[in-house]
Tab-separated table of C-alpha atoms in Angstrom:
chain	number	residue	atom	x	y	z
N	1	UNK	CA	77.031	-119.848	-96.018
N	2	UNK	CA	79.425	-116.397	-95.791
N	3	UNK	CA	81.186	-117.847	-99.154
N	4	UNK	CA	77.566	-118.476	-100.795
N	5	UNK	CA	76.636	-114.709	-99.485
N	6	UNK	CA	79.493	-113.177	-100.821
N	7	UNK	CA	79.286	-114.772	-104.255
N	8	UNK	CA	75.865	-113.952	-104.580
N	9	UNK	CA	76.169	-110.207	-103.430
N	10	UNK	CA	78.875	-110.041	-105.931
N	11	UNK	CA	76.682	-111.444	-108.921
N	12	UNK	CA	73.940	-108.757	-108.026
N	13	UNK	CA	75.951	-106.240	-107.808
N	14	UNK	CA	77.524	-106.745	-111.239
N	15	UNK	CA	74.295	-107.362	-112.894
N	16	UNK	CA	73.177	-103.996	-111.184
N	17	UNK	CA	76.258	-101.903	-112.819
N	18	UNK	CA	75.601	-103.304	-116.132
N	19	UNK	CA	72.614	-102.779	-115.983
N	20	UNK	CA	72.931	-98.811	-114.892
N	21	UNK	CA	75.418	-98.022	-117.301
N	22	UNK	CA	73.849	-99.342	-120.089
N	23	UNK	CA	70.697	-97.384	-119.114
N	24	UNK	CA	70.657	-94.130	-121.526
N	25	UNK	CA	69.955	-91.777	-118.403
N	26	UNK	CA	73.340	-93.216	-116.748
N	27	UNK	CA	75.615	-93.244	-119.905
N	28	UNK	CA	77.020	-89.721	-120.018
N	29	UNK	CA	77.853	-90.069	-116.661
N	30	UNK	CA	79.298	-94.168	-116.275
N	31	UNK	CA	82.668	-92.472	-115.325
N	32	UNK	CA	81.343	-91.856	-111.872
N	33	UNK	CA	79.676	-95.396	-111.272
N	34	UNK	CA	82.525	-97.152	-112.130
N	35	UNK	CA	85.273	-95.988	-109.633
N	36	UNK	CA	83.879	-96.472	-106.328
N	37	UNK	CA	82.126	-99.463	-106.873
N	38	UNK	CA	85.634	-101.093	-108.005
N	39	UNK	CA	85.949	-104.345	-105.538
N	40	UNK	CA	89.349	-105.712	-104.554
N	41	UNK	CA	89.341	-109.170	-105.101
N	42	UNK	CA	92.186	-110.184	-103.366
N	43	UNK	CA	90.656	-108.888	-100.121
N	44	UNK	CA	90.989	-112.023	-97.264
N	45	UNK	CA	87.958	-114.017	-96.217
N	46	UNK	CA	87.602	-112.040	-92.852
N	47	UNK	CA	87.729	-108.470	-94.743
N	48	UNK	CA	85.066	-110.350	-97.012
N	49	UNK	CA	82.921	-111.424	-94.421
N	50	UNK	CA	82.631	-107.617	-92.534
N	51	UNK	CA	82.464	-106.316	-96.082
N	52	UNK	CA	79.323	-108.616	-96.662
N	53	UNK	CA	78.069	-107.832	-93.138
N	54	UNK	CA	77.640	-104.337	-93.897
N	55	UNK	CA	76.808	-104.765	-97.277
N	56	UNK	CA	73.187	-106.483	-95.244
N	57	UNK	CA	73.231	-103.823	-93.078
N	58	UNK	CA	72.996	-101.246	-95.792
N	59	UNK	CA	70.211	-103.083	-97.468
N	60	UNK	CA	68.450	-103.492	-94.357
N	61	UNK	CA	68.675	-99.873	-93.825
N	62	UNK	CA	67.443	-99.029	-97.336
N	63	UNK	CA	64.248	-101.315	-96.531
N	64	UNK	CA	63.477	-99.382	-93.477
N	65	UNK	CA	63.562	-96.089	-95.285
N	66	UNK	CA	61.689	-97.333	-97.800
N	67	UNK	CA	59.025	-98.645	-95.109
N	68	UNK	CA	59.431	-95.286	-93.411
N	69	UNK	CA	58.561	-93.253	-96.099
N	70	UNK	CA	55.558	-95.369	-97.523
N	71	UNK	CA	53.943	-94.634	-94.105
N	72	UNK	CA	54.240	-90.967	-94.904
N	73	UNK	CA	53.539	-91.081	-98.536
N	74	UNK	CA	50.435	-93.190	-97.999
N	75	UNK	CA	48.738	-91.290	-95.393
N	76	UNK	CA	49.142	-93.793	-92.308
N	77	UNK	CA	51.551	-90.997	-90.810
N	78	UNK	CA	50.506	-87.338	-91.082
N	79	UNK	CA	52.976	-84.742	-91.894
N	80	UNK	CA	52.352	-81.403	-89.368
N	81	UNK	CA	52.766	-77.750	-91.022
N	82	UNK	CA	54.371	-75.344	-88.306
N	83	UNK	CA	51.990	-72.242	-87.528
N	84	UNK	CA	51.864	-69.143	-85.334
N	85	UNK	CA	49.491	-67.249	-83.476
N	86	UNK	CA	47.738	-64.321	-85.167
N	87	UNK	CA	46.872	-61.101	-83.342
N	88	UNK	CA	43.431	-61.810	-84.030
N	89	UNK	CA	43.990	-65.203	-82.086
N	90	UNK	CA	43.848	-67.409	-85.337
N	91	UNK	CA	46.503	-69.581	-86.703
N	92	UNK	CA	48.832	-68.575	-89.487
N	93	UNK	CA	51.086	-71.185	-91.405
N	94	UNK	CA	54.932	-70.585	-91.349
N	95	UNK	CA	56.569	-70.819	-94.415
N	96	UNK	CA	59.063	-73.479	-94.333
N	97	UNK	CA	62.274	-74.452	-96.042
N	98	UNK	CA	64.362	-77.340	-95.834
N	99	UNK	CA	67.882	-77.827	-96.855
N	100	UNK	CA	69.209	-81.032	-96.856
N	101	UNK	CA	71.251	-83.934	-98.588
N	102	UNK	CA	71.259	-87.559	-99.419
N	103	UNK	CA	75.092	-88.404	-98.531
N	104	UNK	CA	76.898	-87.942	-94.708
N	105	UNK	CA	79.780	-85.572	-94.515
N	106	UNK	CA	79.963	-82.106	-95.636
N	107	UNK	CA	77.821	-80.949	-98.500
N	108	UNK	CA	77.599	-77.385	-97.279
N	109	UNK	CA	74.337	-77.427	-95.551
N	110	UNK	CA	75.366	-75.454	-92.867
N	111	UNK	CA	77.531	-72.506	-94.450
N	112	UNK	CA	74.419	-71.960	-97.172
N	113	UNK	CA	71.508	-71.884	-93.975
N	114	UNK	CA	73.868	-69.336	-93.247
N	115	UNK	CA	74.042	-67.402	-96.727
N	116	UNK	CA	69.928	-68.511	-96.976
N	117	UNK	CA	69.693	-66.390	-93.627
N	118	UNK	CA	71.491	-63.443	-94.692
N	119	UNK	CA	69.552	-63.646	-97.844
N	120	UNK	CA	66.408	-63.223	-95.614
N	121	UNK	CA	67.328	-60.985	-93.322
N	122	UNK	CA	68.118	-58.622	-96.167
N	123	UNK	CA	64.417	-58.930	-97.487
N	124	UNK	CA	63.072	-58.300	-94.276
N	125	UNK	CA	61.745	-61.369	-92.993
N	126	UNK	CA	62.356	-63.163	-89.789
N	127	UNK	CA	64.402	-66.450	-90.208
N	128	UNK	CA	64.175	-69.025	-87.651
N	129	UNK	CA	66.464	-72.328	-88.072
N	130	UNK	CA	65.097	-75.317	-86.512
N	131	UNK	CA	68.124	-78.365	-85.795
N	132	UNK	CA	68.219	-81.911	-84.750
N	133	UNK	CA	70.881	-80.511	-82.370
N	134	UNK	CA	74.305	-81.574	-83.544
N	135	UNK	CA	76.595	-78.821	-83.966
N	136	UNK	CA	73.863	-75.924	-83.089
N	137	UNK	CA	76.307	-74.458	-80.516
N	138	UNK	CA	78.739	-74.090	-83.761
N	139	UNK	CA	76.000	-72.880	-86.026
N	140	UNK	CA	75.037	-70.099	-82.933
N	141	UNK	CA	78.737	-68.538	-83.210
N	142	UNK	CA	78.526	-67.972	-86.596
N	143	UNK	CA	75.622	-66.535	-86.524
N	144	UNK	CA	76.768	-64.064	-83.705
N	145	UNK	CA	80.132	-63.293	-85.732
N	146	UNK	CA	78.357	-62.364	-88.533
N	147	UNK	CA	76.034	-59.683	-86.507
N	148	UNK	CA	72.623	-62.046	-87.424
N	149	UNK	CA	70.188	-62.255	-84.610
N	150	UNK	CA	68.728	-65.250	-85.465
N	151	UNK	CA	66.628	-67.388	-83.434
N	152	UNK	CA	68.293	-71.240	-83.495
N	153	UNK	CA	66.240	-73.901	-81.911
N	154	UNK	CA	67.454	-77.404	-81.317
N	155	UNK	CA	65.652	-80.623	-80.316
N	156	UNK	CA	64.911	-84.427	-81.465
N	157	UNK	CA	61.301	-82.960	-81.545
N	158	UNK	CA	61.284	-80.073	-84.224
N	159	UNK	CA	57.778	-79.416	-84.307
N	160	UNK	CA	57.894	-79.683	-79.905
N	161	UNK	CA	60.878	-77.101	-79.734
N	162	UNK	CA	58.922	-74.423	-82.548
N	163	UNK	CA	55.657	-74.656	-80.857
N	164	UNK	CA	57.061	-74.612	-77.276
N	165	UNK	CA	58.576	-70.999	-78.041
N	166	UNK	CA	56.152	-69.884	-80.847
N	167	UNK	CA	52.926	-71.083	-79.934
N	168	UNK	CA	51.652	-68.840	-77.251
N	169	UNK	CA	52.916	-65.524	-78.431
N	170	UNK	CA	52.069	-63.004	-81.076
N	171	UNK	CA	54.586	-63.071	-84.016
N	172	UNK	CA	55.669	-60.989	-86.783
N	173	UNK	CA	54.312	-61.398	-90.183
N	174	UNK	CA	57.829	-61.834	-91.851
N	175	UNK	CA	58.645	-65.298	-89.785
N	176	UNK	CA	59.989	-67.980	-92.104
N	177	UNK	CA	62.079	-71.402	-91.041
N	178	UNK	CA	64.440	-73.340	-92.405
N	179	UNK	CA	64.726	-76.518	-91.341
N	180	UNK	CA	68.213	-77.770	-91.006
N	181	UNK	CA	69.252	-81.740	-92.318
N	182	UNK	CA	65.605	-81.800	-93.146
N	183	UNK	CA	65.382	-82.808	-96.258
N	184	UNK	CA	64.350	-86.122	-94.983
N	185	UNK	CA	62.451	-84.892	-91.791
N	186	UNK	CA	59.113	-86.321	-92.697
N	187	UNK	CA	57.267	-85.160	-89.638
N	188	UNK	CA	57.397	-81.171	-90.932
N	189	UNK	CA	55.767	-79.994	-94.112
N	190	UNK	CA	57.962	-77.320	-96.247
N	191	UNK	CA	57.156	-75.449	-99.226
N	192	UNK	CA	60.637	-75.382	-100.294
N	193	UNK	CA	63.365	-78.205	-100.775
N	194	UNK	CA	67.187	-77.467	-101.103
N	195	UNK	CA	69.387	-80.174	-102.187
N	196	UNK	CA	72.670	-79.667	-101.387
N	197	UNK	CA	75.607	-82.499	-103.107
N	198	UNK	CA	78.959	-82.930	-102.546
N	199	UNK	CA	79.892	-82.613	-106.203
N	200	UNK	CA	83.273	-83.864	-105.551
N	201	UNK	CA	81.658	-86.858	-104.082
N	202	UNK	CA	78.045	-86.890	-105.946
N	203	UNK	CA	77.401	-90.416	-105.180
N	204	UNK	CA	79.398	-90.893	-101.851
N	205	UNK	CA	82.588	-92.485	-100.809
N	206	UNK	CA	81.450	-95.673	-102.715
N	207	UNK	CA	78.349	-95.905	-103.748
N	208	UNK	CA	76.763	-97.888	-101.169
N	209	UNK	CA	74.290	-96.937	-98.528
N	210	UNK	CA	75.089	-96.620	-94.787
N	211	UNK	CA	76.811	-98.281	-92.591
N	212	UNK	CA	79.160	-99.558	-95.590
N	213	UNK	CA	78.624	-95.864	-97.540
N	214	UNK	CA	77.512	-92.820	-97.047
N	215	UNK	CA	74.276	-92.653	-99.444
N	216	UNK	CA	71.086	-91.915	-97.398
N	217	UNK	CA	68.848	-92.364	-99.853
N	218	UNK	CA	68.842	-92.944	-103.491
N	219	UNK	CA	70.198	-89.544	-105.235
N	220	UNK	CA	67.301	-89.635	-108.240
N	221	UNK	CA	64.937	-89.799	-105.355
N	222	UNK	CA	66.281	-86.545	-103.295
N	223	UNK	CA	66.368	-85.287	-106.656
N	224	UNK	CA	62.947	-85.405	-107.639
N	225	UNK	CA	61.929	-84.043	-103.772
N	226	UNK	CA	63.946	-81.386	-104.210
N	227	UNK	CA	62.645	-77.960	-105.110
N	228	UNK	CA	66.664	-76.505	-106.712
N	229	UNK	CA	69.674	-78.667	-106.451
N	230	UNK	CA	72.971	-77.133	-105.240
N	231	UNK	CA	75.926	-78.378	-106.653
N	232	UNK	CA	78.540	-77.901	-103.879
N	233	UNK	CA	82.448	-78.211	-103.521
N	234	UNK	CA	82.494	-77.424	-107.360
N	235	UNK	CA	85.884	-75.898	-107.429
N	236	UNK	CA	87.018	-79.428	-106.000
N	237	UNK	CA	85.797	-80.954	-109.533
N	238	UNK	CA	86.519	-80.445	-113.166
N	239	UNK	CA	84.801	-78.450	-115.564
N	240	UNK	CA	84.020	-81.571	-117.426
N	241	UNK	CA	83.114	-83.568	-114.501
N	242	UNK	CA	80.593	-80.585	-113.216
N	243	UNK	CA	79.158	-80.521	-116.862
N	244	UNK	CA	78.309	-84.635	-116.637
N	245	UNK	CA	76.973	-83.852	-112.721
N	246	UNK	CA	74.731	-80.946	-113.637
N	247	UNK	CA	73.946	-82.977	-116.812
N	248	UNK	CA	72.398	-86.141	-115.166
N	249	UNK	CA	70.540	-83.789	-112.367
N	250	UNK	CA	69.129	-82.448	-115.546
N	251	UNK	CA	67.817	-85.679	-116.698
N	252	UNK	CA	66.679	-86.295	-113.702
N	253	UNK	CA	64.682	-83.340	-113.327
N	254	UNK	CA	64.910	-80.953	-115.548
N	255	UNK	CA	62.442	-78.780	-114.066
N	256	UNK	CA	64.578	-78.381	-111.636
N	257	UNK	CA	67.336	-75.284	-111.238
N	258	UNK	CA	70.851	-76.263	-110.605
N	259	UNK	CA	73.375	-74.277	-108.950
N	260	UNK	CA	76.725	-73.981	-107.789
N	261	UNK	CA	78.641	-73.254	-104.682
N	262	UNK	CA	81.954	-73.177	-103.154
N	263	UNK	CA	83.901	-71.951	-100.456
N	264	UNK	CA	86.711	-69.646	-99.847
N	265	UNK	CA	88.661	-68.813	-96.709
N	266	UNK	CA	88.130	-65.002	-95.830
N	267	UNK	CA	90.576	-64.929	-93.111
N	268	UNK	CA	93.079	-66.895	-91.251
N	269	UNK	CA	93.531	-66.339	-87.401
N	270	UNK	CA	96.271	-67.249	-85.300
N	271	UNK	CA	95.385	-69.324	-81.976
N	272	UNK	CA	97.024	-68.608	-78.722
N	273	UNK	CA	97.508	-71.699	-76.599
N	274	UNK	CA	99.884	-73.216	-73.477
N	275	UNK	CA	102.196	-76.222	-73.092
N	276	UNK	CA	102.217	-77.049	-69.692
């Protein structure tokens, strides 16, 4: 049955890449199918059999977001828009962004809510980030070493941990959040979408969905979500491989603005520490 499995996934999966590089959307940029989805064929049987296992895992997972979003999409699930309270007593709608990916692993979400913070702050208005929770403690410091009094709320419940703070006081005018991993947080309405991609890895380690990759959803989808597209880690690329990336966002969406980020180190700092 595992030998029939395998054979089969295999026969899909080659019919699939033909098919997407012979597609005229996909044939500027074939160079980037074609590597990670390389097989080794002279993996053994038991390597095989865990490869196919996740391969079913990934699929199943790509059914349930599928099933997940349709709920959203057609109506059966409302999305909630985050509001405050009003002097006057009445409710007032928070603008909301959302910056987000469609890979695991570092696409630079964090270091730009940071930069999209600043950027606020500097116009005057009141940025609030709203977390699942991993890493908030991290994203706190920051904020505190770079002199930003910024409100950072954490909590499985987004929408619970907001309201529980906001919604019984009076708050300024200039409040905006920025929802952090939310670009596939269904539960909050935004007004804004930020796509941020790993250019250096613009279609994950291997081009599979999780557990056996790193894709969390399919990248034309986040795409056409997205409000701008970030193309991060570009100094980790070359200037022909960025030209093909921004090029397919483009036919993607080419509504759409692209732009490009990187990071530098500022300073280096030695640590103190004790053998005992």
């Amino acid at each position: 049955m595992w030998l029939w499995f395998i054979r089969k996934k295999r026969e899909c999966l080659k019919w699939f890449l033909e098919r997407q590089l012979k597609s005229p959307k996909n044939s500027s940029f074939a160079g980037f199918y074609k590597q990670p989805l390389v097989e080794n064929t002279q993996q053994s049987l038991h390597v095989r059999v865990v490869d196919s296992l996740l391969s079913l895992c990934s699929y199943l997972y790509l059914f349930g977001l599928k099933v997940h979003r349709g709920w959203y999409q057609s109506g059966l699930v409302k999305s909630s828009q985050l509001y405050v309270k009003e002097p006057n007593g009445s409710k007032r709608q928070i603008f909301t962004f959302a910056v987000g990916n469609y890979t695991w692993g570092g696409t630079g979400k964090t270091p730009f809510v940071m930069f999209l913070s600043k950027l606020l702050v500097s116009r005057g208005y009141q940025p609030v980030i709203l977390s699942r929770g991993y890493g908030h403690k991290d994203e706190a410091k920051m904020m505190i070493r770079q002199g930003l009094a910024i409100e950072v709320l954490t909590g499985s419940n987004r929408e619970e941990a907001f309201q529980k703070v906001f919604s019984s006081v009076v708050s300024s005018s200039t409040m905006v959040v920025i929802l952090d991993d939310g670009l596939q947080h269904w539960r909050l309405k935004r007004q804004v979408n930020v796509l941020m991609v790993n250019a250096a890895l613009a279609f994950g380690v291997n081009g599979y969905f999780i557990p056996r990759g790193s894709l969390r959803e399919p990248p034309c989808e986040a795409a056409s979500r997205s409000t701008c597209i970030v193309l991060h880690h570009c100094n980790q690329v070359s200037d022909f491989q960025l030209q093909q990336l921004k090029a397919w966002f483009q036919m993607q969406c080419p509504e759409k603005p692209i732009l490009t980020s990187f990071m530098i180190s500022l300073q280096t700092r030695m640590l103190s520490y004790v053998v005992e």
